[in-house]
CSV table of C-alpha atoms in Angstrom, one decimal:
chain,number,residue,atom,x,y,z
A,1,ARG,CA,161.8,154.7,100.9
A,2,GLU,CA,159.9,153.8,104.3
A,3,GLY,CA,161.1,156.0,107.3
A,4,PRO,CA,162.4,154.3,110.6
A,5,GLY,CA,159.5,155.3,112.3
A,6,LYS,CA,156.9,153.5,109.7
A,7,GLU,CA,155.0,151.1,111.6
A,8,ARG,CA,154.4,147.4,110.6
A,9,GLU,CA,151.6,146.3,108.9
A,10,ALA,CA,149.0,144.2,111.3
A,11,ALA,CA,149.0,140.5,110.9
A,12,SER,CA,145.9,139.3,109.1
A,13,PRO,CA,143.5,137.2,110.7
A,14,LEU,CA,144.4,134.1,109.3
A,15,SER,CA,148.2,134.4,109.6
A,16,GLN,CA,147.3,135.1,113.4
A,17,TYR,CA,145.3,132.0,113.5
A,18,GLN,CA,147.9,130.1,111.8
A,19,GLU,CA,150.6,131.4,114.4
A,20,GLU,CA,148.3,130.0,117.2
A,21,LEU,CA,147.8,126.7,115.7
A,22,LEU,CA,151.5,126.7,115.7
A,23,LYS,CA,152.1,127.6,119.5
A,24,LEU,CA,149.8,125.0,120.3
A,25,ARG,CA,151.6,122.3,118.4
A,26,GLY,CA,154.8,123.0,120.2
A,27,MET,CA,153.3,122.8,123.8
A,28,SER,CA,153.7,120.0,126.2
A,29,HIS,CA,150.9,121.0,128.5
A,30,THR,CA,147.2,121.7,128.7
A,31,GLN,CA,145.6,125.2,128.2
A,32,THR,CA,142.1,125.7,129.7
A,33,GLN,CA,139.4,128.2,128.4
A,34,HIS,CA,136.0,128.5,129.3
A,35,MET,CA,133.6,131.0,127.2
A,36,GLU,CA,130.2,132.0,128.4
A,37,ASP,CA,127.3,134.5,127.7
A,38,THR,CA,127.3,137.6,129.7
A,39,TYR,CA,124.4,137.2,131.7
A,40,ILE,CA,121.8,140.5,132.6
A,41,PRO,CA,119.0,139.1,134.9
A,42,VAL,CA,116.5,141.8,133.4
A,43,LEU,CA,117.3,141.8,130.2
A,44,ALA,CA,117.9,137.6,129.8
A,45,GLU,CA,114.4,137.3,131.1
A,46,LEU,CA,112.9,140.0,128.8
A,47,LYS,CA,114.7,138.0,125.8
A,48,ALA,CA,113.3,134.5,127.1
A,49,GLY,CA,109.8,136.1,127.0
A,50,LEU,CA,110.1,137.2,123.8
A,51,ARG,CA,111.5,133.9,122.6
A,52,SER,CA,108.6,131.9,124.2
A,53,VAL,CA,106.0,134.5,122.0
A,54,MET,CA,108.1,133.9,119.1
A,55,GLY,CA,108.1,130.3,119.4
A,56,TYR,CA,104.5,130.0,120.0
A,57,MET,CA,103.4,132.1,117.2
A,58,GLY,CA,106.0,129.5,114.8
A,59,SER,CA,104.4,126.7,115.8
A,60,ALA,CA,101.0,127.5,115.2
A,61,PHE,CA,101.8,129.4,112.1
A,62,ILE,CA,103.2,125.9,110.8
A,63,ARG,CA,99.9,124.2,112.0
A,64,ASN,CA,97.6,126.4,110.5
A,65,SER,CA,99.5,127.1,107.3
A,66,VAL,CA,102.2,123.9,106.4
A,67,GLU,CA,101.7,121.1,108.6
A,68,ARG,CA,98.2,120.0,110.7
A,69,ASP,CA,100.1,117.9,112.9
A,70,TRP,CA,103.2,119.6,113.8
A,71,ASP,CA,104.2,119.0,117.0
A,72,GLU,CA,106.9,121.3,118.5
A,73,GLU,CA,108.4,119.4,121.3
A,74,GLU,CA,109.1,116.3,119.1
A,75,PHE,CA,110.8,118.8,116.5
A,76,LEU,CA,112.9,120.1,119.3
A,77,GLU,CA,114.0,116.8,120.7
A,78,GLY,CA,115.4,115.9,117.2
A,79,ALA,CA,117.1,119.3,116.9
A,80,GLU,CA,118.8,118.8,120.1
A,81,ASP,CA,120.2,115.4,118.7
A,82,ALA,CA,121.3,116.7,115.6
A,83,TYR,CA,123.2,119.4,117.3
A,84,ALA,CA,124.6,116.9,119.6
A,85,THR,CA,125.5,114.7,116.5
A,86,VAL,CA,126.9,117.3,114.1
A,87,LEU,CA,129.3,118.8,116.6
A,88,SER,CA,130.5,115.4,118.2
A,89,LEU,CA,131.4,114.0,114.6
A,90,ALA,CA,132.7,117.4,113.4
A,91,GLY,CA,136.4,115.9,114.1
A,92,ASP,CA,135.8,112.8,112.4
A,93,LYS,CA,137.0,112.8,108.8
A,94,ASP,CA,135.6,109.4,108.2
A,95,CYS,CA,131.9,110.7,109.1
A,96,ASP,CA,129.9,112.0,106.2
A,97,LEU,CA,127.7,114.8,107.9
A,98,SER,CA,126.2,115.7,104.3
A,99,PRO,CA,122.7,114.0,105.0
A,100,MET,CA,122.5,116.1,107.9
A,101,ALA,CA,124.1,119.4,107.3
A,102,SER,CA,124.2,121.8,104.0
A,103,LYS,CA,127.5,121.6,102.1
A,104,GLN,CA,128.8,124.7,103.0
A,105,ILE,CA,128.5,123.7,107.0
A,106,VAL,CA,130.1,120.4,105.7
A,107,HIS,CA,132.9,122.4,104.1
A,108,ALA,CA,133.7,124.7,107.0
A,109,LEU,CA,134.2,122.1,109.6
A,110,GLN,CA,136.1,119.9,107.2
A,111,ALA,CA,138.4,122.9,106.5
A,112,THR,CA,139.0,123.7,110.1
A,113,ARG,CA,139.7,120.1,110.7
A,114,GLU,CA,142.2,119.8,107.9
A,115,GLU,CA,144.0,123.1,108.9
A,116,TYR,CA,144.5,121.3,112.4
A,117,GLU,CA,145.8,118.5,111.0
A,118,LYS,CA,148.1,120.4,108.9
A,119,ASN,CA,149.6,121.9,111.8
A,120,GLY,CA,149.9,118.8,113.7
A,121,LEU,CA,146.7,118.5,115.8
A,122,SER,CA,143.8,116.4,116.1
A,123,MET,CA,140.6,118.3,117.2
A,124,GLN,CA,137.4,116.6,119.1
A,125,MET,CA,134.0,118.1,120.1
A,126,GLN,CA,131.7,116.8,122.2
A,127,VAL,CA,128.2,118.2,123.8
A,128,GLU,CA,128.2,117.7,127.2
A,129,GLU,CA,125.0,119.1,128.1
A,130,VAL,CA,122.0,120.6,126.2
A,131,GLU,CA,119.9,122.6,128.8
A,132,GLY,CA,117.1,123.8,126.6
A,133,SER,CA,116.4,124.7,123.1
A,134,GLU,CA,113.5,127.0,121.9
A,135,ILE,CA,112.2,128.0,118.6
A,136,GLN,CA,112.8,131.9,117.9
A,137,GLY,CA,111.7,132.3,114.1
A,138,VAL,CA,110.0,130.4,111.5
A,139,PHE,CA,110.2,131.3,107.9
A,140,VAL,CA,109.3,130.2,104.4
A,141,VAL,CA,111.9,130.8,101.6
A,142,GLN,CA,112.5,129.9,98.1
A,143,GLU,CA,114.7,127.2,97.3
A,144,SER,CA,117.0,129.2,95.4
A,145,MET,CA,118.0,130.8,99.5
A,146,ILE,CA,118.6,127.1,100.0
A,147,GLU,CA,120.6,126.4,96.8
A,148,GLU,CA,123.1,129.3,98.2
A,149,ALA,CA,123.0,127.8,101.8
A,150,GLU,CA,124.2,124.4,99.8
A,151,GLY,CA,126.7,126.2,97.8
A,152,ASN,CA,125.1,125.0,94.5
A,153,LYS,CA,124.5,128.6,93.2
A,154,SER,CA,126.1,131.6,94.2
A,155,PRO,CA,124.6,135.0,94.4
A,156,GLU,CA,126.2,136.0,91.3
A,157,ALA,CA,124.8,132.8,89.3
A,158,ALA,CA,121.2,133.8,90.6
A,159,GLU,CA,121.7,137.4,89.3
A,160,GLY,CA,122.7,136.2,85.9
A,161,GLU,CA,120.0,133.8,85.7
A,162,ASP,CA,117.4,136.1,86.7
A,163,ALA,CA,118.9,138.4,84.0
A,164,ARG,CA,119.0,135.5,81.1
A,165,GLY,CA,115.3,134.6,82.6
A,166,GLY,CA,114.0,137.8,81.8
A,167,ALA,CA,115.3,137.8,78.0
A,168,GLU,CA,113.7,134.2,77.5
A,169,GLU,CA,110.7,135.0,79.0
A,170,GLN,CA,108.6,135.3,75.8
A,171,SER,CA,109.7,132.1,74.5
A,172,GLU,CA,109.6,130.0,77.6
A,173,VAL,CA,107.8,130.0,81.1
A,174,GLU,CA,109.8,128.8,83.9
A,175,SER,CA,108.4,126.9,86.8
A,176,PRO,CA,107.9,128.6,89.8
A,177,ASP,CA,110.6,128.3,92.6
A,178,PRO,CA,109.5,126.0,95.3
A,179,PHE,CA,109.5,126.9,99.0
A,180,TRP,CA,111.3,125.4,101.9
A,181,LEU,CA,110.4,125.9,105.4
A,182,VAL,CA,113.3,127.2,107.9
A,183,VAL,CA,113.1,127.0,111.5
A,184,GLU,CA,115.5,129.0,113.8
A,185,VAL,CA,116.4,127.6,116.9
A,186,LYS,CA,118.3,128.5,120.1
A,187,PHE,CA,120.4,126.0,122.3
A,188,ARG,CA,121.7,126.4,125.6
A,189,GLY,CA,124.1,123.8,126.6
A,190,THR,CA,127.9,123.2,126.9
A,191,MET,CA,130.4,122.4,124.4
A,192,ARG,CA,134.1,120.7,124.8
A,193,SER,CA,136.6,121.5,122.5
A,194,ILE,CA,140.0,119.0,122.7
A,195,LEU,CA,142.9,119.9,120.9
A,196,THR,CA,145.9,117.1,120.7
A,197,ASN,CA,149.3,117.8,119.2
A,198,ASP,CA,150.8,115.1,117.5
A,199,ALA,CA,153.2,113.8,120.6
A,200,GLY,CA,150.3,112.7,122.4
A,201,ASN,CA,149.8,115.8,124.5
A,202,VAL,CA,146.3,117.5,124.7
A,203,VAL,CA,147.4,121.3,124.3
A,204,LEU,CA,143.8,122.7,124.5
A,205,ASN,CA,140.8,121.7,127.0
A,206,ALA,CA,138.2,124.2,126.2
A,207,THR,CA,134.5,124.4,127.3
A,208,ASP,CA,131.9,126.8,125.5
A,209,SER,CA,128.4,127.5,127.5
A,210,ARG,CA,127.5,130.3,125.0
A,211,ALA,CA,124.0,130.0,123.1
A,212,GLN,CA,124.2,129.1,119.4
A,213,THR,CA,121.5,129.9,116.8
A,214,TRP,CA,121.4,127.0,114.2
A,215,LYS,CA,118.7,127.1,111.0
A,216,PHE,CA,117.1,123.7,110.1
A,217,ALA,CA,115.3,123.5,106.5
A,218,ARG,CA,112.8,121.0,104.9
A,219,GLY,CA,111.6,120.9,101.3
A,220,PRO,CA,110.8,121.6,99.1
A,221,LEU,CA,107.2,122.2,100.2
A,222,PRO,CA,104.1,121.1,98.0
A,223,PRO,CA,102.5,123.5,95.9
A,224,LEU,CA,100.9,126.3,98.4
A,225,ASP,CA,97.3,125.9,97.1
A,226,ASP,CA,97.9,122.1,98.9
A,227,LEU,CA,99.1,123.4,102.1
A,228,PRO,CA,98.4,122.8,105.0
A,229,VAL,CA,98.9,118.7,104.6
A,230,ARG,CA,98.7,116.5,107.6
A,231,VAL,CA,102.1,115.3,108.0
A,232,LEU,CA,105.0,116.6,105.7
A,233,ASP,CA,107.4,113.5,105.2
A,234,VAL,CA,110.2,115.9,104.5
A,235,PRO,CA,113.7,115.6,106.2
A,236,TRP,CA,115.3,118.4,108.1
A,237,LYS,CA,118.6,119.8,107.5
A,238,VAL,CA,120.8,121.9,109.2
A,239,VAL,CA,121.5,125.2,106.7
A,240,ASP,CA,123.3,127.9,108.9
A,241,ILE,CA,125.0,127.9,112.5
A,242,GLY,CA,125.7,130.8,114.4
């Protein structure tokens, strides 16, 4: 039997989140929040310099090894448009974001919206300003990693396929796993999130100026022996948001 002094177990993060949603549902006044990154001038300058070098090296790699006519400025303009569009439409249940984002991202945004709706809240997000963007990493990955981001293949399933592939290697030669190009972009901007309860009252008006890092992928790439090509006519898709 539990003694009188035994502490009550801490609530799970999910139950705490649900309790906060219920509090917002019953509110009749607006709660405001603002979030931003901690800024240390010297450290920020060092990081900015490193990102500039990484961006230069990444673009040089793409031009030399993947796409000769690669235009970094044009890519970042499109990335900023995607950043603003995906976030602004996250609360719209009638909008299909699957052409722009991976299945896992679409499902995560949908689950958040549905959780709000279940608690009598509607969500609206808007990117008020994009102050800047920069490339901070370029990668070439196998298609199986993109399929995991898409939710088409779990790591356990991939391991199972590897095991079966080893057993069948003598009878059948599998085609090589295609490659995809992944570019990591850091965005600096301000996003506003508004929650409205079922009585029509705005219960949360929050701004977030913290930097976000997104990963964009395109592929499959042509065979390595055919690279670089002059123009790579393959659309981009958001595969990770952090």
